[in-house]
Coordinates of N, CA and C in Angstrom, one line a residue:
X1446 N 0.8 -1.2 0.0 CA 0.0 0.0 0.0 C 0.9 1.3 0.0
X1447 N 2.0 0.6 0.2 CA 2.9 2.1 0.8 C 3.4 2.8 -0.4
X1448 N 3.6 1.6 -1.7 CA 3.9 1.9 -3.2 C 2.8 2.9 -3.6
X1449 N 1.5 2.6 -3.3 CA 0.4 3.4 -4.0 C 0.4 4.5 -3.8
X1450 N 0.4 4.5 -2.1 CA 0.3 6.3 -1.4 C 1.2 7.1 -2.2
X1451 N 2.8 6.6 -2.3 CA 3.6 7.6 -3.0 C 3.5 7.8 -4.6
X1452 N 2.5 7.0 -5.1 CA 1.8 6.7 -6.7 C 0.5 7.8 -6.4
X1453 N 0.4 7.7 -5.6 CA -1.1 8.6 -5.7 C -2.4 7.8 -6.1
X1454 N -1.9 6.6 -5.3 CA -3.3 5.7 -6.8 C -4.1 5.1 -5.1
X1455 N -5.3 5.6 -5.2 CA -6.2 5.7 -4.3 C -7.6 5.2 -4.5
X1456 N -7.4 4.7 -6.0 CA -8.8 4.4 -6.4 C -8.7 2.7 -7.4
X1457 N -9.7 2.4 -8.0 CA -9.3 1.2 -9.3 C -9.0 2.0 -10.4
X1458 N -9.8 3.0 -11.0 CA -9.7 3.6 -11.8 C -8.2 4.4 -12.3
X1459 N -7.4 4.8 -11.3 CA -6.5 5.2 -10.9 C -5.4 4.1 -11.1
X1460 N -5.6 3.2 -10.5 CA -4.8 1.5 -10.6 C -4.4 0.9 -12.4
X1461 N -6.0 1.2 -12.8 CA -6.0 1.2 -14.2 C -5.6 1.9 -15.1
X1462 N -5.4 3.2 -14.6 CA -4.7 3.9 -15.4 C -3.1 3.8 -15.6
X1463 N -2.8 3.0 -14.2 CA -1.2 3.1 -14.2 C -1.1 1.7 -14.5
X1464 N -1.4 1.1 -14.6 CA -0.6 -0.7 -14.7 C -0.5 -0.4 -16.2
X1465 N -0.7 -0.3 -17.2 CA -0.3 -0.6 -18.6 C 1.0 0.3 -18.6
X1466 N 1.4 1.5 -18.0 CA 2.6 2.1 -17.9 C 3.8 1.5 -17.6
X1467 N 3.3 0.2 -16.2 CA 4.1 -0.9 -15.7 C 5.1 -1.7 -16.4
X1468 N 6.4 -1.9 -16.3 CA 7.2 -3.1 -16.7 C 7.1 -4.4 -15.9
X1469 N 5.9 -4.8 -15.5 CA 5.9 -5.9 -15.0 C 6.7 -7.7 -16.0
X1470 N 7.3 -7.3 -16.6 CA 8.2 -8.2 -17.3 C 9.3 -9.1 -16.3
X1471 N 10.0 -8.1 -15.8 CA 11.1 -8.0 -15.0 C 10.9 -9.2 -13.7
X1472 N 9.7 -9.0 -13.5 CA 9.0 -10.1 -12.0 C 9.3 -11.4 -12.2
X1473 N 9.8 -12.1 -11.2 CA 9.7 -13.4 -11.1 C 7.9 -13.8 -11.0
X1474 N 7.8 -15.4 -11.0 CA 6.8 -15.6 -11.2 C 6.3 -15.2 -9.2
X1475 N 7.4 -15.6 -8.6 CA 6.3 -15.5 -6.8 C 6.0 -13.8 -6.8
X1476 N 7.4 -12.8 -7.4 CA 6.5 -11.7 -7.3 C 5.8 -10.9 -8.1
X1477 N 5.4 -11.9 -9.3 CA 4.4 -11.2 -10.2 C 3.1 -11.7 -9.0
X1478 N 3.0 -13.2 -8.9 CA 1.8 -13.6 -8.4 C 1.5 -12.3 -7.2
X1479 N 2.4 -12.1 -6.1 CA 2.0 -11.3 -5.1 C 1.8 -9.6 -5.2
X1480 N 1.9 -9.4 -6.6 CA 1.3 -8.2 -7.7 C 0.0 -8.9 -7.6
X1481 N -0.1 -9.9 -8.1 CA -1.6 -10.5 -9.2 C -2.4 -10.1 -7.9
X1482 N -1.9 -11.1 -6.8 CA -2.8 -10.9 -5.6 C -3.1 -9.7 -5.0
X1483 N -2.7 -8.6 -5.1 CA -2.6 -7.1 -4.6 C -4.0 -6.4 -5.4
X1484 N -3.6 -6.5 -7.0 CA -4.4 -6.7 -7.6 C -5.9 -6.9 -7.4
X1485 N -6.5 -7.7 -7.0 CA -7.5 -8.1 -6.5 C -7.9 -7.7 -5.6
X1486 N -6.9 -8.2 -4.4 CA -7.4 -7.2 -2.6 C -7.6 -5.7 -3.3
X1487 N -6.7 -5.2 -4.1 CA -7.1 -3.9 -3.8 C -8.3 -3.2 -4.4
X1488 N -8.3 -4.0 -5.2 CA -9.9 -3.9 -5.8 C -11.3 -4.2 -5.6
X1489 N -11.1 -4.5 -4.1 CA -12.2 -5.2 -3.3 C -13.3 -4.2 -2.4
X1490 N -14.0 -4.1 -3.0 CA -15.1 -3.0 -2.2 C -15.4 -2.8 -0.7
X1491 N -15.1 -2.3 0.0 CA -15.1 -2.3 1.7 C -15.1 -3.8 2.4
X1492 N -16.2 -4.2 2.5 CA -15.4 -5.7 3.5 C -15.8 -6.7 2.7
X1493 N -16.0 -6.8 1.1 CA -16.5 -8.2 0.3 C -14.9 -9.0 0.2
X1494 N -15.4 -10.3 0.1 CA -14.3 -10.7 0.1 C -14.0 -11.4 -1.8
X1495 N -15.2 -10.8 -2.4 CA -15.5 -11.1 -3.6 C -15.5 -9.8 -4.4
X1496 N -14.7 -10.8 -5.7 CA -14.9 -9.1 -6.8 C -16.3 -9.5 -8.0
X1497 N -17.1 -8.6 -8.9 CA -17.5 -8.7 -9.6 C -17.3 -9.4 -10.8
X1498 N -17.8 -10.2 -11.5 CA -17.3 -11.1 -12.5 C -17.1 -9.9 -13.7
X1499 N -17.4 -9.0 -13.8 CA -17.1 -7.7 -15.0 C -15.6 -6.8 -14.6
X1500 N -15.6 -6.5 -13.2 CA -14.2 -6.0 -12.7 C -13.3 -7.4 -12.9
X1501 N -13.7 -8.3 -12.3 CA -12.4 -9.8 -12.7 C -11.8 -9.6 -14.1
X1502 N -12.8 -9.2 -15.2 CA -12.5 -9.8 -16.8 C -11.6 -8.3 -16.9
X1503 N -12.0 -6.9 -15.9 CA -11.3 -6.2 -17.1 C -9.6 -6.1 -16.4
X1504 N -9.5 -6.5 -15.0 CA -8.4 -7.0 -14.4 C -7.3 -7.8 -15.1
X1505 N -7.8 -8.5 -15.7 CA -8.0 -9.7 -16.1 C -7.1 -9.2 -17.5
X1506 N -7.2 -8.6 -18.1 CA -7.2 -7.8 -18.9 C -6.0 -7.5 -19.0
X1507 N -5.6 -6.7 -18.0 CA -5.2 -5.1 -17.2 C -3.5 -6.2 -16.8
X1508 N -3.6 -6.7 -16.3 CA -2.5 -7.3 -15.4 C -1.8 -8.4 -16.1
X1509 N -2.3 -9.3 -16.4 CA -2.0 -11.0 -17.5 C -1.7 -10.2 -19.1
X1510 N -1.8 -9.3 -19.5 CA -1.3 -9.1 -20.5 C 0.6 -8.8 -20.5
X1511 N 0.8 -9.7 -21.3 CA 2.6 -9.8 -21.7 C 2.8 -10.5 -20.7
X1512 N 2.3 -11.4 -20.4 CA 2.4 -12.3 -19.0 C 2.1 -13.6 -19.4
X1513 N 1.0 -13.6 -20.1 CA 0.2 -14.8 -20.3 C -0.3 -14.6 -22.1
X1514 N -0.6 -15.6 -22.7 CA -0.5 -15.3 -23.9 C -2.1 -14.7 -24.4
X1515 N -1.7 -14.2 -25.6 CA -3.1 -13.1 -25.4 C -5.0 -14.3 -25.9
X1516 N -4.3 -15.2 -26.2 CA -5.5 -15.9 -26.9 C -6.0 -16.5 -26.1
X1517 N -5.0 -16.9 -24.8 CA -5.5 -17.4 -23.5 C -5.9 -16.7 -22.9
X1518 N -5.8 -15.4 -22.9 CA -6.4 -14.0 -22.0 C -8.1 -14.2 -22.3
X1519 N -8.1 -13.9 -23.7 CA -9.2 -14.0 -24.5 C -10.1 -15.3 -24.3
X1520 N -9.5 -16.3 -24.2 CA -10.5 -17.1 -23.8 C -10.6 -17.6 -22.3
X1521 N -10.1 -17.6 -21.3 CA -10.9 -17.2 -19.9 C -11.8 -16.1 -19.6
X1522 N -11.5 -14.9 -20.6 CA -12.3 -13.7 -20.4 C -13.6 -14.2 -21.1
X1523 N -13.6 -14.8 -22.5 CA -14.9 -15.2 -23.0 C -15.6 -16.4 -22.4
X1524 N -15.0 -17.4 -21.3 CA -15.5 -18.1 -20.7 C -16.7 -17.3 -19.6
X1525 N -15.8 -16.5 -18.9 CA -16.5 -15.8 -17.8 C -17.3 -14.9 -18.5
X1526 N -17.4 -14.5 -19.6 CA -18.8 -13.4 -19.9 C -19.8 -14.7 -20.3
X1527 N -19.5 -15.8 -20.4 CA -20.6 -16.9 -20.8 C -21.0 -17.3 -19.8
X1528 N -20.9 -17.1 -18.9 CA -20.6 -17.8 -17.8 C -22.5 -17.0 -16.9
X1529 N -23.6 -17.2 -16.9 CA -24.5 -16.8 -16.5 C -24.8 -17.1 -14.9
X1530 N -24.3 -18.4 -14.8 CA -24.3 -18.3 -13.2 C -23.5 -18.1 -12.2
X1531 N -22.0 -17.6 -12.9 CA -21.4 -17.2 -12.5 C -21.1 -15.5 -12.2
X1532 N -21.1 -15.0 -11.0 CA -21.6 -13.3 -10.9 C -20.3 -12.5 -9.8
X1533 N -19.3 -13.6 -9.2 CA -18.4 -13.3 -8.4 C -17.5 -14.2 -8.4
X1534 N -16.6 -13.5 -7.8 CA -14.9 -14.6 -8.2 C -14.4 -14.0 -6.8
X1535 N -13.6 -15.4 -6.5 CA -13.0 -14.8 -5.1 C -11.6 -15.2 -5.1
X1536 N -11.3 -14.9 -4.4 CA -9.6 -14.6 -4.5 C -9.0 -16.1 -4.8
X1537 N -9.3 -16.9 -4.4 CA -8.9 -18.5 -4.8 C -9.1 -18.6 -6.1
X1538 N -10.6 -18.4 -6.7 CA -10.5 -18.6 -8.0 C -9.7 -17.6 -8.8
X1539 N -9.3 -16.2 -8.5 CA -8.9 -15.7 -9.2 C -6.9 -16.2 -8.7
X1540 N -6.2 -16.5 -8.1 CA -5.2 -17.1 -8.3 C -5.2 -18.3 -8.9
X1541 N -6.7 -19.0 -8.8 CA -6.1 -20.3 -9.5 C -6.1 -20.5 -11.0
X1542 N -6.7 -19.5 -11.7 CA -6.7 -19.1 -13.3 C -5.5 -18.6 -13.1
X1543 N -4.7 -18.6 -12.7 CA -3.3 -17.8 -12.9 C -2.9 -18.9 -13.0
X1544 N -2.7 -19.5 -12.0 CA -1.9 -20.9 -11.6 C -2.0 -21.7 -12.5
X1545 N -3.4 -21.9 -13.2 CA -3.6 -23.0 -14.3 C -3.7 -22.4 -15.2
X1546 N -3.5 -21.2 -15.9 CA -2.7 -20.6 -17.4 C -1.1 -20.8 -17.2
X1547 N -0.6 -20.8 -16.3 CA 0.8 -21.0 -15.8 C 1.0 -22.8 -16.2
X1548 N 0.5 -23.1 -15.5 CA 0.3 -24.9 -15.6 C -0.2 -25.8 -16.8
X1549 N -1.3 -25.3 -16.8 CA -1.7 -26.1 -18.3 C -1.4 -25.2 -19.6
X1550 N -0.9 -25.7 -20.4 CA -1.1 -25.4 -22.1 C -1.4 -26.7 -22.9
X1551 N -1.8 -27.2 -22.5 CA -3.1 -28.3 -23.3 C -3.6 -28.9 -22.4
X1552 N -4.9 -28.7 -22.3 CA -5.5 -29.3 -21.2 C -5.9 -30.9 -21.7
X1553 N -5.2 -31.6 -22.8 CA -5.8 -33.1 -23.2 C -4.6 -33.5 -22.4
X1554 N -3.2 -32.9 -22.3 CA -2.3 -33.7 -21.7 C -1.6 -33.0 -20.3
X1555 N -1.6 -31.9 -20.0 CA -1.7 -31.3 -19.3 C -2.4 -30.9 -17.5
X1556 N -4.0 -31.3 -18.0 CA -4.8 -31.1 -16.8 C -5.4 -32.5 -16.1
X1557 N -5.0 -32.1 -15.2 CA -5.6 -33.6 -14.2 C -6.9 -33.4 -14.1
X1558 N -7.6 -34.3 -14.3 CA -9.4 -34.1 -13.9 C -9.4 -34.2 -12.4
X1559 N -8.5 -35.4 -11.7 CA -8.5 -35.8 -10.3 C -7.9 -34.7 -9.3
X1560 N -7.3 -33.5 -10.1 CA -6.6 -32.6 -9.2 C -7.1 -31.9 -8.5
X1561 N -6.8 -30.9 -7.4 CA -7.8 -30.3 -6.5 C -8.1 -28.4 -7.2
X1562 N -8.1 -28.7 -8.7 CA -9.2 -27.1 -8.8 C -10.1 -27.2 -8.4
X1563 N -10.5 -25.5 -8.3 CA -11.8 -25.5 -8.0 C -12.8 -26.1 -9.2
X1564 N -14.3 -25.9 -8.9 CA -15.3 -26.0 -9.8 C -14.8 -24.8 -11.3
X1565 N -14.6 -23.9 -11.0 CA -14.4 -23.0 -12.0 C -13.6 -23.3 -13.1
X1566 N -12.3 -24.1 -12.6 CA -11.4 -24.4 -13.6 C -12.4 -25.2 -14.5
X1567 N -12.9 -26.5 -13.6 CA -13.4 -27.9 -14.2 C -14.4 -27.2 -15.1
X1568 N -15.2 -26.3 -15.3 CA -16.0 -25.6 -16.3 C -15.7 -25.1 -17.1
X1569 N -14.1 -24.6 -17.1 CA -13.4 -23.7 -17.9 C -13.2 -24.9 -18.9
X1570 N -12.5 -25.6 -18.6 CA -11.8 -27.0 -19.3 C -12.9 -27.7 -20.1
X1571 N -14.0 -27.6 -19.0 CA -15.4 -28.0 -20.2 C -15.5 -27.5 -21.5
X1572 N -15.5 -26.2 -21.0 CA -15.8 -25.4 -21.9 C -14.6 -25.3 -23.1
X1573 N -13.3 -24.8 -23.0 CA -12.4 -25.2 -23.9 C -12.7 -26.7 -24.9
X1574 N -12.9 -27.6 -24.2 CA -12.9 -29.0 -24.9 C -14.2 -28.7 -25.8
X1575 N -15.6 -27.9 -25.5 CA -16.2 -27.9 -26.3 C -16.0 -26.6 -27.3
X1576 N -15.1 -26.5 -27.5 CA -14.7 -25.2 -28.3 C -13.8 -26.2 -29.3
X1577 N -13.2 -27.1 -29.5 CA -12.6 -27.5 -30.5 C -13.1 -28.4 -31.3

C-alpha cells in the first residue's frame, strides 16, 4: 500500500490507469503472483471478500497481458462473460486461473481431472474441450 500512497493511486480507476505504464516483465513468477494478488485485494469493495465477475474480466485484462499469452487472456475472459451463473470470483479462483494458465497449455495432456481445482477451472476445461 505504501507503493500506492507515494503513486497517488487511491482508487481502481487510478490503478487502471497506471498498470499498462508498468514493466511488469522483470518479476519473477512468486512476485508477479504477489502483484496479481494485490491486484485483487485492492480492488475489493469495503469488506467483500468477492470481486465482480465484469471487474475480474477487465483485471483480467489489465494485469495478464505480456504475461500470459493473449489468446489465452481472450479465452478465460470469453469463458466468464458466458458464464451466466457465475456473478463473483474470489480470490482462490482468481489465483487459480493464474496458476492454471501457468500450468496447463493443453489441457488433453496437461490437466488432471483428479486434481484439487476448484469447480471454476473444471467448467473452464469444459468449456475449452467444447470449443474445439
Amino acid at each position: 500500500m505504501k507503493g500506492c500512497a507515494e503513486l497517488q493511486i487511491d482508487s481502481v480507476a487510478k490503478l487502471k490507469a497506471l498498470i499498462p505504464s508498468l514493466d511488469l516483465g522483470f518479476l519473477d513468477e512468486t512476485a508477479f503472483l504477489g502483484f496479481y494478488e494485490f491486484a485483487f485485494q485492492f480492488s475489493r469493495e469495503g469488506t467483500h471478500r468477492t470481486l465482480d465477475k465484469g471487474l475480474v474480466i477487465e483485471l483480467m485484462k489489465l494485469v495478464l497481458v505480456n504475461r500470459i499469452d493473449q489468446v489465452r487472456i481472450d479465452s478465460v475472459v470469453g469463458f466468464l462473460e458466458n458464464q451466466n451463473d457465475v456473478n463473483r470470483i474470489t480470490l482462490d479462483q482468481w489465483k487459480q486461473v493464474f496458476s492454471f494458465l501457468n500450468e496447463v497449455q493443453d489441457v488433453e495432456t496437461d490437466y488432471d481431472e483428479d486434481g484439487a481445482w476448484p469447480v471454476l477451472i473444471d467448467e473452464y476445461v469444459e468449456y475449452l474441450k467444447t470449443k474445439k
